[in-house]
Short mmCIF file of N, CA and C in Angstrom, two decimals:
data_model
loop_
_atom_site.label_atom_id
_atom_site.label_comp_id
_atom_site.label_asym_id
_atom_site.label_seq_id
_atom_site.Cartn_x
_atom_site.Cartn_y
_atom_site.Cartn_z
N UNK A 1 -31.12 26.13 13.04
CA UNK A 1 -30.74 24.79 13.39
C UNK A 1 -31.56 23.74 12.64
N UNK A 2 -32.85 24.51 11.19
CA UNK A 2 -33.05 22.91 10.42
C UNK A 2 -31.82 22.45 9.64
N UNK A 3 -32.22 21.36 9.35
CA UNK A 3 -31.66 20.85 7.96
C UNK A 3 -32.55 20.50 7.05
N UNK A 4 -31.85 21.01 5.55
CA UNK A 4 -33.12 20.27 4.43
C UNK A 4 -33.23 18.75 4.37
N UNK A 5 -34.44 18.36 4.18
CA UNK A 5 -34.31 16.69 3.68
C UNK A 5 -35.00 16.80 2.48
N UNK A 6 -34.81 15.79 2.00
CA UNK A 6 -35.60 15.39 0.38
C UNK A 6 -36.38 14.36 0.65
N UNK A 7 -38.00 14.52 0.67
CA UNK A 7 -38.33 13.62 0.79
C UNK A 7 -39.21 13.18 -0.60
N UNK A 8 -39.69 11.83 -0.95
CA UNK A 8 -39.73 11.14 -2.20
C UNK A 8 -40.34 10.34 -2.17
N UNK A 9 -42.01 10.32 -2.89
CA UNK A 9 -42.43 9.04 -2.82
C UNK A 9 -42.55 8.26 -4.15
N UNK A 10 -42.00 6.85 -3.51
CA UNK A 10 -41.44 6.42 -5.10
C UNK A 10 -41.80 4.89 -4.69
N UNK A 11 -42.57 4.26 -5.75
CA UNK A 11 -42.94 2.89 -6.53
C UNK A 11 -41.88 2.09 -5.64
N UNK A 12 -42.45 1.23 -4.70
CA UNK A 12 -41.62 -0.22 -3.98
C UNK A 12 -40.99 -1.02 -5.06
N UNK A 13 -39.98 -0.49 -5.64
CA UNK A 13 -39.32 -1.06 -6.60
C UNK A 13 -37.80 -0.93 -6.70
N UNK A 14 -36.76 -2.21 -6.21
CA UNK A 14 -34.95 -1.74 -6.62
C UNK A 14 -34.88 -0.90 -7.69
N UNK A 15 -35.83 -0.67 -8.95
CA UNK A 15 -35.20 0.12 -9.76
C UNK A 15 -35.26 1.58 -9.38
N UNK A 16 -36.05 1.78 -8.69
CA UNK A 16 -36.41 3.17 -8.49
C UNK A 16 -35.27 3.94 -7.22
N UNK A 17 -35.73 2.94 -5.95
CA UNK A 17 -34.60 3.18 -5.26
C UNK A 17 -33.00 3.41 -6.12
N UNK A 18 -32.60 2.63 -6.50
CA UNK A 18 -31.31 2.52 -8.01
C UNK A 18 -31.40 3.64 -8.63
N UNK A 19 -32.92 3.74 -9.39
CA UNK A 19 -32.17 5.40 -9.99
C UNK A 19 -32.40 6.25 -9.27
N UNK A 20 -32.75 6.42 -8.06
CA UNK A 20 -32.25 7.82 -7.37
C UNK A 20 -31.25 7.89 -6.72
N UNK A 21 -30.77 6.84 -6.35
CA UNK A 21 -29.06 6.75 -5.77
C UNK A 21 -27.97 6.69 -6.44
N UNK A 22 -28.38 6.39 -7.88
CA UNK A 22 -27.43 6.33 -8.90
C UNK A 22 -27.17 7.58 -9.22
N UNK A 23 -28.90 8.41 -9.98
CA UNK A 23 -28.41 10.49 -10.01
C UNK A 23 -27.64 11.02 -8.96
N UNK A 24 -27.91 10.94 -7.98
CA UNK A 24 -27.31 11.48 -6.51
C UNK A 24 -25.63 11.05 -6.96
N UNK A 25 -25.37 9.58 -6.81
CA UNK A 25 -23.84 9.40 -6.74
C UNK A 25 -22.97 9.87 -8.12
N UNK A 26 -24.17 9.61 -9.36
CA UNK A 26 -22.74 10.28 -10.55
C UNK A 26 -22.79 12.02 -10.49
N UNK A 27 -23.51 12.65 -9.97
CA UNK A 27 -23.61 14.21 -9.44
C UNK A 27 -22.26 14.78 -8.16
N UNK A 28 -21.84 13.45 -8.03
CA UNK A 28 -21.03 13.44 -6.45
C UNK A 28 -21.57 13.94 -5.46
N UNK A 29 -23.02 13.91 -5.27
CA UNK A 29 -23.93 14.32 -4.10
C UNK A 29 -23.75 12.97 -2.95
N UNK A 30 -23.44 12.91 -1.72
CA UNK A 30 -23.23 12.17 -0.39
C UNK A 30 -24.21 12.12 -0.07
N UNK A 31 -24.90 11.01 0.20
CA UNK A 31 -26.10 10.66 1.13
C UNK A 31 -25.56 10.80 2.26
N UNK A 32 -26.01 11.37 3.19
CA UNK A 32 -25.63 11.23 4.77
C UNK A 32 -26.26 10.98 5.60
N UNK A 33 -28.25 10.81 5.60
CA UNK A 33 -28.75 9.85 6.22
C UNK A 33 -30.16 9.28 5.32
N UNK A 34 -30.30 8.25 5.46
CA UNK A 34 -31.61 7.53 4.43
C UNK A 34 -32.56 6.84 5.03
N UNK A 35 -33.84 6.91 5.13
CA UNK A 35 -34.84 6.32 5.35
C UNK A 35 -35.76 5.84 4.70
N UNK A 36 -36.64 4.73 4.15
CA UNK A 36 -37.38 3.95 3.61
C UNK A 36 -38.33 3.31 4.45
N UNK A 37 -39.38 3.86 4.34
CA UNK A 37 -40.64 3.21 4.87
C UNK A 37 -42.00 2.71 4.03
N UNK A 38 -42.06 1.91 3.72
CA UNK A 38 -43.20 1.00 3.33
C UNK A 38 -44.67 1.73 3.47
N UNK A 39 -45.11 1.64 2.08
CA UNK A 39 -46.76 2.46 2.49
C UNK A 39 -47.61 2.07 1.50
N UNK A 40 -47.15 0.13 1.13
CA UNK A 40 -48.13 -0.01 0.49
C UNK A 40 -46.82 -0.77 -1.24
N UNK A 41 -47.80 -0.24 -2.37
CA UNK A 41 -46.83 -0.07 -3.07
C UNK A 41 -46.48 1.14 -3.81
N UNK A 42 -46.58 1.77 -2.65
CA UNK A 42 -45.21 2.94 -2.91
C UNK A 42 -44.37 2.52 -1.46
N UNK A 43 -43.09 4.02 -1.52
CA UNK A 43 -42.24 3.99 -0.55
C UNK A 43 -42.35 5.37 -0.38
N UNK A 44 -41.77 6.04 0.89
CA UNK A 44 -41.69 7.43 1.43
C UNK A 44 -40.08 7.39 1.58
N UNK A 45 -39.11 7.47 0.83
CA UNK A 45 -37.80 7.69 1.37
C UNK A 45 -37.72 9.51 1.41
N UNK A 46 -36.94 9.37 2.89
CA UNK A 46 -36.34 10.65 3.06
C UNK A 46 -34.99 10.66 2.90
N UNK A 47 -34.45 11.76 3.29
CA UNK A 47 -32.46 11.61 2.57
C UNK A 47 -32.53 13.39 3.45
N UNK A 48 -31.20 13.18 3.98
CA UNK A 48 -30.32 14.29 3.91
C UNK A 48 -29.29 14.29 3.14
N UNK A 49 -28.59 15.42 2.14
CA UNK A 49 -27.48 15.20 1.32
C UNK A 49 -26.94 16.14 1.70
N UNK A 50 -25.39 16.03 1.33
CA UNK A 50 -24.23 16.88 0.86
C UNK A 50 -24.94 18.41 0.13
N UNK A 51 -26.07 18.17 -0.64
CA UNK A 51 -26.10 19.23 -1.30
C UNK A 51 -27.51 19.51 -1.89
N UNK A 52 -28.25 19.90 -1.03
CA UNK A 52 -29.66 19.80 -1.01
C UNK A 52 -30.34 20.38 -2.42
N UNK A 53 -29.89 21.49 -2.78
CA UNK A 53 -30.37 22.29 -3.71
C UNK A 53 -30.04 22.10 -4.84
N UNK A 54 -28.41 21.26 -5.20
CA UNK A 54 -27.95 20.39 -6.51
C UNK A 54 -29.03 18.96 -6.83
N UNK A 55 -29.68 18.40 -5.27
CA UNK A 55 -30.33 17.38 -5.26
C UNK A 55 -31.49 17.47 -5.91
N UNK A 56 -31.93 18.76 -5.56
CA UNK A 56 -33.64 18.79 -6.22
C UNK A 56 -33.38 18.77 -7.62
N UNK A 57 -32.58 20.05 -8.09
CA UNK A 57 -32.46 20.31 -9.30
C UNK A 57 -32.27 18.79 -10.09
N UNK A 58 -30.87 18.09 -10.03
CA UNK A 58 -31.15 16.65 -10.70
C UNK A 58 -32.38 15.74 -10.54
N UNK A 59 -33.02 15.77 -9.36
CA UNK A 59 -34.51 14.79 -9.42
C UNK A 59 -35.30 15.41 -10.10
N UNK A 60 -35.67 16.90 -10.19
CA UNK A 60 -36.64 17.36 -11.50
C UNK A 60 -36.11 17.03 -12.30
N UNK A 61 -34.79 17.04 -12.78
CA UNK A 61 -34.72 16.67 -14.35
C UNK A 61 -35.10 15.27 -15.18
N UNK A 62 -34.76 14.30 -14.16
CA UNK A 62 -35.23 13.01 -14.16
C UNK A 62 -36.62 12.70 -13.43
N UNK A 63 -37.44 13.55 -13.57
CA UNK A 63 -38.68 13.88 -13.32
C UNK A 63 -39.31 12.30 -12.48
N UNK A 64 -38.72 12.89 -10.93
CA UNK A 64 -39.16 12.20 -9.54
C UNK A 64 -38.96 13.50 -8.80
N UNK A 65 -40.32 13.34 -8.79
CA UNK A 65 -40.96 14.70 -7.82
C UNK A 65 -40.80 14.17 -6.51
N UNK A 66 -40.02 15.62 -5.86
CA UNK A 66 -39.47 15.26 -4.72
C UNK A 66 -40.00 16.65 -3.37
N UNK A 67 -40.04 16.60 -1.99
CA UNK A 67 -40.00 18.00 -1.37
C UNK A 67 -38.91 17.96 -0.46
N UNK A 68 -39.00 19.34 -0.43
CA UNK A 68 -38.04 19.90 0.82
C UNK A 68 -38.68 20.10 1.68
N UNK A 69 -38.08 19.74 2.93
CA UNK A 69 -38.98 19.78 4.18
C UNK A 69 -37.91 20.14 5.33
N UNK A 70 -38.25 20.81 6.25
CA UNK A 70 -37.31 20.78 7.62
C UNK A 70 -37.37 19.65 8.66
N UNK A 71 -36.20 19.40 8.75
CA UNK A 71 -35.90 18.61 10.21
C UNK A 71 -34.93 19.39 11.08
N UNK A 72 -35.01 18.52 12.48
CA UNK A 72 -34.40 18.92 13.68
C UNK A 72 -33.22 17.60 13.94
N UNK A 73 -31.78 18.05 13.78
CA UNK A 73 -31.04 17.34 14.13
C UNK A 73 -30.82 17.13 15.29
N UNK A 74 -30.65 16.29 16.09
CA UNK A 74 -30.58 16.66 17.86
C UNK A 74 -29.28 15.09 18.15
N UNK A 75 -28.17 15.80 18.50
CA UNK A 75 -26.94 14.77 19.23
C UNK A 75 -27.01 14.44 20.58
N UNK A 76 -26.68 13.44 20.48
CA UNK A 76 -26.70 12.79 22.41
C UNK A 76 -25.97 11.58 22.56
N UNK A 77 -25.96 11.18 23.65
CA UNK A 77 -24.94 10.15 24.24
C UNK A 77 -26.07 9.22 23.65
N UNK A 78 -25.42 8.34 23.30
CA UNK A 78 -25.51 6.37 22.47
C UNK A 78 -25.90 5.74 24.12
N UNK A 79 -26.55 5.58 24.70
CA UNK A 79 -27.05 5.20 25.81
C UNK A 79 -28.17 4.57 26.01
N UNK A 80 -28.97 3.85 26.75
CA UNK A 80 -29.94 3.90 26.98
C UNK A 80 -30.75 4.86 28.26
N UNK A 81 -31.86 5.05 27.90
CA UNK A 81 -32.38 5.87 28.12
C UNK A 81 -32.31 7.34 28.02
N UNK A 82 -31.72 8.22 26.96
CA UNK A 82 -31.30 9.10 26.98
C UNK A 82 -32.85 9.60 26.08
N UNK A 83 -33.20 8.49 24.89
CA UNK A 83 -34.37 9.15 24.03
C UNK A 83 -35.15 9.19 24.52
N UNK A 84 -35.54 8.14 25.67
CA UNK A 84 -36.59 7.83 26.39
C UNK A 84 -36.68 9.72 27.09
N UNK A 85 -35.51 10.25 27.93
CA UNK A 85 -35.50 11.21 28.56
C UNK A 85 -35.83 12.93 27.45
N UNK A 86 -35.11 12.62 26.05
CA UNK A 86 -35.81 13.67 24.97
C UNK A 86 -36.85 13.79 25.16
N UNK A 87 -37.41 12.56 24.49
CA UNK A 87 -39.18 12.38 24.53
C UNK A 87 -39.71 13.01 25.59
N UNK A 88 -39.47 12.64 26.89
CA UNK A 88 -40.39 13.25 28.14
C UNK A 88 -40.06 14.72 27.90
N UNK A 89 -39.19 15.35 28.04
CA UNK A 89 -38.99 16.67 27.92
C UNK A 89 -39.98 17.06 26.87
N UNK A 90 -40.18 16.82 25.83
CA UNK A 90 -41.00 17.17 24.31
C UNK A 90 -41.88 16.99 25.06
N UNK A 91 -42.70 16.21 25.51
CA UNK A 91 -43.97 16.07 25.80
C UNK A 91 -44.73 16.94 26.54
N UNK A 92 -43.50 17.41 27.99
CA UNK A 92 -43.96 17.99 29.00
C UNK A 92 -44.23 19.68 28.63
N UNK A 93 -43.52 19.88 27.36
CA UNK A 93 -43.27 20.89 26.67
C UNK A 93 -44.66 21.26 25.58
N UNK A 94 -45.22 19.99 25.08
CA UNK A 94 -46.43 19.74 24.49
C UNK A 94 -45.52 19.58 22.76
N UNK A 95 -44.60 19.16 23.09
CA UNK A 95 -44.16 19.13 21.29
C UNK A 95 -44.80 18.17 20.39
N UNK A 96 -45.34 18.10 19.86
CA UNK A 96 -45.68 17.20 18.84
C UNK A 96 -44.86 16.52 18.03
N UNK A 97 -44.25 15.01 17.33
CA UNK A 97 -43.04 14.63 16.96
C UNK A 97 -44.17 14.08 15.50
N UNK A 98 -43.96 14.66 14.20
CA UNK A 98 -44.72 13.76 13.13
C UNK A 98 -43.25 12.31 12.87
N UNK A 99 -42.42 12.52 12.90
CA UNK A 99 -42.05 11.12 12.54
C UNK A 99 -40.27 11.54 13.23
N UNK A 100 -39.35 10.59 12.88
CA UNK A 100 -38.23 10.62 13.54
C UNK A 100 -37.76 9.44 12.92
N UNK A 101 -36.11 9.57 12.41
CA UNK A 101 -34.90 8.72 12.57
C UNK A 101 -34.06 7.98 12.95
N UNK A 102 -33.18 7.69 13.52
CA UNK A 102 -31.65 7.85 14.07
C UNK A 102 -30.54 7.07 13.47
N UNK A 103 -29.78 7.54 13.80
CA UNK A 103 -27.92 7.60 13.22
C UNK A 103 -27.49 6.97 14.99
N UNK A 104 -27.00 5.90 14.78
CA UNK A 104 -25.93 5.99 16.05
C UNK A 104 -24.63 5.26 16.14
N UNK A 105 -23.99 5.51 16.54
CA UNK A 105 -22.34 5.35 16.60
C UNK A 105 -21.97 6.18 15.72
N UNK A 106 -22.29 7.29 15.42
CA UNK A 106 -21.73 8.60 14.48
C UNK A 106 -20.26 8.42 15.14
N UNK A 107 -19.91 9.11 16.42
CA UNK A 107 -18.96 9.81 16.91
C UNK A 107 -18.76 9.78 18.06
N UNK A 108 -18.03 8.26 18.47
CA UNK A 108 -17.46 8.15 19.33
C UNK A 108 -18.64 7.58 20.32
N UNK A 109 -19.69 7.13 20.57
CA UNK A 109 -20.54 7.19 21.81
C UNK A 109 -21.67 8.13 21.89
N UNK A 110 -22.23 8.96 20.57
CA UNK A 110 -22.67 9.79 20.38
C UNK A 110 -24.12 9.09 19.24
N UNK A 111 -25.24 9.63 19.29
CA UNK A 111 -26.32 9.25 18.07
C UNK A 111 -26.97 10.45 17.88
N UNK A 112 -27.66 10.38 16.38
CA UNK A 112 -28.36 11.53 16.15
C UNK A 112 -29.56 10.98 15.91
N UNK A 113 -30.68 11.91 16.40
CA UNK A 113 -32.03 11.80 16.10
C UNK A 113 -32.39 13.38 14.76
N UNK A 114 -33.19 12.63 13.84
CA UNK A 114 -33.88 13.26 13.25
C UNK A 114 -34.98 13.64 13.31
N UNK A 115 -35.79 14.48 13.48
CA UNK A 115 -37.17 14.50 13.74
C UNK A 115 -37.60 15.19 12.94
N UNK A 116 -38.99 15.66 12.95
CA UNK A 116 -39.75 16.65 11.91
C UNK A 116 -40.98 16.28 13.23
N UNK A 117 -40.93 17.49 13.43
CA UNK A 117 -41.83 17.92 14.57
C UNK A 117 -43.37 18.82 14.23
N UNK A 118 -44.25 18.70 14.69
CA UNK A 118 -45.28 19.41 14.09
C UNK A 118 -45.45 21.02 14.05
N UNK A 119 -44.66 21.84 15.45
CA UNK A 119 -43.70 23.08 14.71
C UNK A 119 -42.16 22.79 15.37
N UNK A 120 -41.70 22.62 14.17
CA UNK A 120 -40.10 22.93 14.75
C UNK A 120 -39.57 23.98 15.23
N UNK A 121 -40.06 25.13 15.05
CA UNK A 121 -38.99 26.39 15.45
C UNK A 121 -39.98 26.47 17.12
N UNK A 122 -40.75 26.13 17.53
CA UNK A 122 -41.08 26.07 18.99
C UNK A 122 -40.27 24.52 19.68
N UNK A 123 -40.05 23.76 19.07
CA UNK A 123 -39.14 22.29 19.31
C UNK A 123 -37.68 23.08 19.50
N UNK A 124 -37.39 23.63 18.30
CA UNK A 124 -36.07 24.16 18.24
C UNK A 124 -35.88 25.24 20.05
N UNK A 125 -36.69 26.18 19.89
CA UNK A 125 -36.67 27.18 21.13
C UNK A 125 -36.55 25.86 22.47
N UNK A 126 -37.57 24.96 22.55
CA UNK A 126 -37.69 24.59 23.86
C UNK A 126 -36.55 23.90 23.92
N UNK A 127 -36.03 22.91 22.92
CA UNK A 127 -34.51 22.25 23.48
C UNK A 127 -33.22 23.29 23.75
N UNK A 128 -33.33 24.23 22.55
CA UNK A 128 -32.37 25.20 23.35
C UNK A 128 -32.17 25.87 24.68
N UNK A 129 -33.70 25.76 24.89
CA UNK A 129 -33.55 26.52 26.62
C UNK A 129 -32.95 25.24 27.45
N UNK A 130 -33.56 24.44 26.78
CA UNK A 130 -32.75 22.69 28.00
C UNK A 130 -31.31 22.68 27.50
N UNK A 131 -30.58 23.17 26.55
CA UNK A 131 -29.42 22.82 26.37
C UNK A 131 -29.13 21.80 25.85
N UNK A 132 -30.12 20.94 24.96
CA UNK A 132 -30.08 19.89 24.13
C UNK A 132 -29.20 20.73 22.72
N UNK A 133 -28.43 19.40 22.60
CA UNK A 133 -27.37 20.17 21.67
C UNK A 133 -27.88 19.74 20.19
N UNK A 134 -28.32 20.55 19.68
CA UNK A 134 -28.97 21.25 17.90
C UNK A 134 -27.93 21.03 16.90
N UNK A 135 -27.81 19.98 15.94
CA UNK A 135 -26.65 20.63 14.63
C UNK A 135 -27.15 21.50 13.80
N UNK A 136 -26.50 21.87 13.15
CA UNK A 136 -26.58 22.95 11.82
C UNK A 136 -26.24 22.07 10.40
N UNK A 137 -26.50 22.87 10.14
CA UNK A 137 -26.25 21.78 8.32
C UNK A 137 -24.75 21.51 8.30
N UNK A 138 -23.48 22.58 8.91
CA UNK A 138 -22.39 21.94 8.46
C UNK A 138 -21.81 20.87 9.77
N UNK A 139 -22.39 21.01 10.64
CA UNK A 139 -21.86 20.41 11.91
C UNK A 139 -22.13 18.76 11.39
N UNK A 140 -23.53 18.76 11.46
CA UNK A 140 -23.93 17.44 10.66
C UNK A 140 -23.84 16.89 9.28
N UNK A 141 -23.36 17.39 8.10
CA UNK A 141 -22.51 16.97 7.06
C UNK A 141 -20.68 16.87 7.77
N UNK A 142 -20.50 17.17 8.37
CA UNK A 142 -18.88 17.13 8.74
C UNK A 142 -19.33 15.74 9.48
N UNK A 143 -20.26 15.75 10.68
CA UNK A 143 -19.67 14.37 11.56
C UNK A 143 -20.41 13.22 10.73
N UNK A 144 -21.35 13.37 9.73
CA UNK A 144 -21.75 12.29 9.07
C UNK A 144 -20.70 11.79 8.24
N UNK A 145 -19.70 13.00 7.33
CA UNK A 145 -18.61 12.26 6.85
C UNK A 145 -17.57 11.50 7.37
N UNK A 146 -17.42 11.76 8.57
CA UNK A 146 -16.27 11.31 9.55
C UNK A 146 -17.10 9.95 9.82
N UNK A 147 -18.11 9.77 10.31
CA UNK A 147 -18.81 8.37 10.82
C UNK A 147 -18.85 7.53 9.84
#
């Protein structure tokens, strides 16, 4: 239940952001979720794509060193208080969260959280025993295209 992300640290600069969205789109690689956070003058963008392993290969070639890393996709009702109620569960569980996303109005009343947890495959086990519902790489490339 991970998904790959690409994550990238790259010079606080439109051009840079530009040429990595530009390789990605003439490759016909789909961004399906993007993050940019400020750290100065650089940036930390992360990305989930259409096609993780076509993705690396074009950023080495255009030599922007990039990693693969796991995340935890996790769907839920567009509500309030529903993350508030994740979170407590993680906690009571002792999960550790290093950083997190979200996507919402994907599907219908529905949002996704991204996370990268400090171990995911014990994150992964404990939401499965709660019945927190997990995507897979194609579940979440299908409803990201539809949203």
């Amino acid at each position: 239940m991970k998904l790959k992300q690409i994550s990238v640290q790259i010079e606080n600069s439109h051009d840079r952001l530009y040429e990595f969205t530009r390789a990605l789109g003439d490759a016909g690689i789909n961004l399906r979720a993007l993050t940019l956070v400020d750290t100065g003058h650089f940036g930390e963008l992360r990305v989930l794509v259409s096609d993780t392993a076509t993705a690396r290969q074009i950023l080495m070639k255009k030599d922007i060193p990039a990693r693969v890393e796991d995340v935890v996709a996790v769907q839920m009702e567009d509500k309030p208080g529903q993350l508030a109620d994740l979170l407590e569960r993680l906690m009571e569980a002792g999960i550790k969260i290093k950083y997190g996303y979200a996507l919402a109005g994907m599907d219908s009343g529905r949002a996704i959280m991204i996370f990268r947890f400090e171990d995911n495959d014990k994150a992964i086990e404990v939401l499965t025993q709660q019945e927190v519902h997990l995507m897979d790489r194609e579940s979440f490339n299908k409803l990201a295209a539809t949203g």
